[in-house]
Amino acid sequence: QLQLVESGGGLVQPGGSLRLSCAASGIILSIRTTNWYRQVPGKQREWVAAISSGGSTNYADSVKGRFSISRDNAKNMVLLQMNSLKPDDTAVYYCNTRQNNMDYWGKGTLVTVSS
């Protein structure tokens, strides 16, 4: 079975930077598009960024120009570099991928942007 584990969350000041990691383990049949989502309790989950198997990237308008998604296939890891963080970026961040026609999610890592 495939498992995803996010890490790197924490407390950061507005304007600061943080780097999140999504590590995949278990049975990995192939490299698939991986997404980052974020969610505030009581709010709808929001898509943040995606990177395809070929390395193409896409970003939500709210983070475009500030966040950068990348992957390290050798380490089965996807990264999310977050710069110029704003209080509105505060959320639990989740990584997601699809394999064998199933969606897989990590448990999330909390990012808090506050003075």
mmCIF file of C-alpha atoms in Angstrom:
data_model
loop_
_atom_site.group_PDB
_atom_site.id
_atom_site.type_symbol
_atom_site.label_atom_id
_atom_site.label_comp_id
_atom_site.label_asym_id
_atom_site.label_seq_id
_atom_site.Cartn_x
_atom_site.Cartn_y
_atom_site.Cartn_z
ATOM 1 C CA GLN A 1 0.000 0.000 0.000
ATOM 2 C CA LEU A 2 1.055 3.535 -0.676
ATOM 3 C CA GLN A 3 1.488 5.950 2.200
ATOM 4 C CA LEU A 4 2.142 9.668 2.145
ATOM 5 C CA VAL A 5 3.645 11.599 5.020
ATOM 6 C CA GLU A 6 3.887 15.374 5.136
ATOM 7 C CA SER A 7 6.443 17.214 7.205
ATOM 8 C CA GLY A 8 7.993 20.634 7.568
ATOM 9 C CA GLY A 9 5.099 22.572 8.992
ATOM 10 C CA GLY A 10 5.472 24.978 11.849
ATOM 11 C CA LEU A 11 5.170 28.564 12.966
ATOM 12 C CA VAL A 12 6.561 31.259 10.719
ATOM 13 C CA GLN A 13 6.253 35.027 10.630
ATOM 14 C CA PRO A 14 4.507 36.830 7.786
ATOM 15 C CA GLY A 15 6.923 37.265 4.919
ATOM 16 C CA GLY A 16 8.881 34.241 5.989
ATOM 17 C CA SER A 17 9.509 30.969 4.233
ATOM 18 C CA LEU A 18 8.845 27.339 4.914
ATOM 19 C CA ARG A 19 9.505 24.138 3.028
ATOM 20 C CA LEU A 20 7.104 21.230 3.175
ATOM 21 C CA SER A 21 7.922 17.675 2.217
ATOM 22 C CA CYS A 22 5.699 14.846 1.095
ATOM 23 C CA ALA A 23 7.366 11.476 1.379
ATOM 24 C CA ALA A 24 5.883 8.447 -0.316
ATOM 25 C CA SER A 25 6.512 4.968 1.002
ATOM 26 C CA GLY A 26 5.209 1.476 0.540
ATOM 27 C CA ILE A 27 4.265 0.192 -2.859
ATOM 28 C CA ILE A 28 4.912 2.803 -5.511
ATOM 29 C CA LEU A 29 4.088 1.511 -8.948
ATOM 30 C CA SER A 30 4.794 4.659 -10.886
ATOM 31 C CA ILE A 31 5.259 8.378 -10.591
ATOM 32 C CA ARG A 32 1.933 10.159 -10.815
ATOM 33 C CA THR A 33 0.747 13.708 -10.500
ATOM 34 C CA THR A 34 1.074 14.857 -6.913
ATOM 35 C CA ASN A 35 -0.927 17.694 -5.414
ATOM 36 C CA TRP A 36 -0.718 19.882 -2.383
ATOM 37 C CA TYR A 37 -3.961 20.917 -0.737
ATOM 38 C CA ARG A 38 -4.644 22.939 2.343
ATOM 39 C CA GLN A 39 -7.555 23.175 4.694
ATOM 40 C CA VAL A 40 -8.663 25.319 7.589
ATOM 41 C CA PRO A 41 -10.992 23.571 10.049
ATOM 42 C CA GLY A 42 -14.563 24.198 9.038
ATOM 43 C CA LYS A 43 -13.552 25.353 5.577
ATOM 44 C CA GLN A 44 -13.489 23.597 2.259
ATOM 45 C CA ARG A 45 -10.239 22.001 1.231
ATOM 46 C CA GLU A 46 -8.334 24.155 -1.242
ATOM 47 C CA TRP A 47 -6.055 22.956 -3.988
ATOM 48 C CA VAL A 48 -2.661 24.643 -3.855
ATOM 49 C CA ALA A 49 -0.255 23.170 -6.379
ATOM 50 C CA ALA A 50 0.446 20.155 -8.538
ATOM 51 C CA ILE A 51 3.365 18.559 -10.284
ATOM 52 C CA SER A 52 2.951 15.978 -13.015
ATOM 53 C CA SER A 53 5.026 12.910 -13.691
ATOM 54 C CA GLY A 54 6.793 14.895 -16.379
ATOM 55 C CA GLY A 55 7.553 17.770 -14.053
ATOM 56 C CA SER A 56 4.930 20.237 -15.229
ATOM 57 C CA THR A 57 3.621 22.440 -12.440
ATOM 58 C CA ASN A 58 0.458 24.360 -11.736
ATOM 59 C CA TYR A 59 -0.508 26.659 -8.901
ATOM 60 C CA ALA A 60 -3.560 28.206 -7.403
ATOM 61 C CA ASP A 61 -3.785 31.914 -8.081
ATOM 62 C CA SER A 62 -3.528 32.621 -4.378
ATOM 63 C CA VAL A 63 -0.017 31.172 -4.175
ATOM 64 C CA LYS A 64 1.318 31.753 -7.662
ATOM 65 C CA GLY A 65 4.666 33.487 -7.585
ATOM 66 C CA ARG A 66 5.205 32.633 -3.938
ATOM 67 C CA PHE A 67 5.098 28.841 -3.796
ATOM 68 C CA SER A 68 7.148 26.388 -5.804
ATOM 69 C CA ILE A 69 6.497 22.671 -6.106
ATOM 70 C CA SER A 70 9.198 20.213 -7.076
ATOM 71 C CA ARG A 71 9.946 16.533 -6.828
ATOM 72 C CA ASP A 72 12.839 14.223 -6.181
ATOM 73 C CA ASN A 73 11.982 10.934 -7.820
ATOM 74 C CA ALA A 74 14.978 9.132 -6.339
ATOM 75 C CA LYS A 75 13.697 9.923 -2.859
ATOM 76 C CA ASN A 76 10.020 9.504 -3.722
ATOM 77 C CA MET A 77 9.452 12.958 -2.363
ATOM 78 C CA VAL A 78 7.585 16.083 -3.392
ATOM 79 C CA LEU A 79 8.488 19.450 -1.951
ATOM 80 C CA LEU A 80 6.576 22.669 -1.555
ATOM 81 C CA GLN A 81 8.721 25.733 -1.060
ATOM 82 C CA MET A 82 6.608 28.504 0.402
ATOM 83 C CA ASN A 83 7.909 32.057 0.346
ATOM 84 C CA SER A 84 6.429 35.408 1.286
ATOM 85 C CA LEU A 85 3.999 33.675 3.576
ATOM 86 C CA LYS A 86 0.829 35.428 4.621
ATOM 87 C CA PRO A 87 -1.498 34.828 7.560
ATOM 88 C CA ASP A 88 -4.069 33.550 5.066
ATOM 89 C CA ASP A 89 -1.680 30.711 4.244
ATOM 90 C CA THR A 90 -2.310 29.280 7.696
ATOM 91 C CA ALA A 91 -3.785 25.833 7.247
ATOM 92 C CA VAL A 92 -3.133 22.144 7.438
ATOM 93 C CA TYR A 93 -1.328 21.157 4.283
ATOM 94 C CA TYR A 94 -1.911 17.770 2.684
ATOM 95 C CA CYS A 95 -0.282 15.988 -0.195
ATOM 96 C CA ASN A 96 -2.278 13.803 -2.502
ATOM 97 C CA THR A 97 -1.672 11.453 -5.373
ATOM 98 C CA ARG A 98 -3.633 8.916 -7.346
ATOM 99 C CA GLN A 99 -2.525 5.378 -7.988
ATOM 100 C CA ASN A 100 -4.399 2.240 -8.998
ATOM 101 C CA ASN A 101 -7.470 4.383 -9.480
ATOM 102 C CA MET A 102 -7.400 5.395 -5.822
ATOM 103 C CA ASP A 103 -6.657 8.674 -4.104
ATOM 104 C CA TYR A 104 -4.065 8.695 -1.354
ATOM 105 C CA TRP A 105 -3.713 11.385 1.277
ATOM 106 C CA GLY A 106 -1.269 12.150 4.005
ATOM 107 C CA LYS A 107 -2.365 13.160 7.476
ATOM 108 C CA GLY A 108 -1.254 16.734 6.965
ATOM 109 C CA THR A 109 1.202 19.161 8.471
ATOM 110 C CA LEU A 110 0.164 22.393 10.143
ATOM 111 C CA VAL A 111 1.480 25.710 8.888
ATOM 112 C CA THR A 112 0.835 28.747 11.041
ATOM 113 C CA VAL A 113 1.762 32.186 9.756
ATOM 114 C CA SER A 114 1.617 34.696 12.557
ATOM 115 C CA SER A 115 3.591 37.422 14.270
#
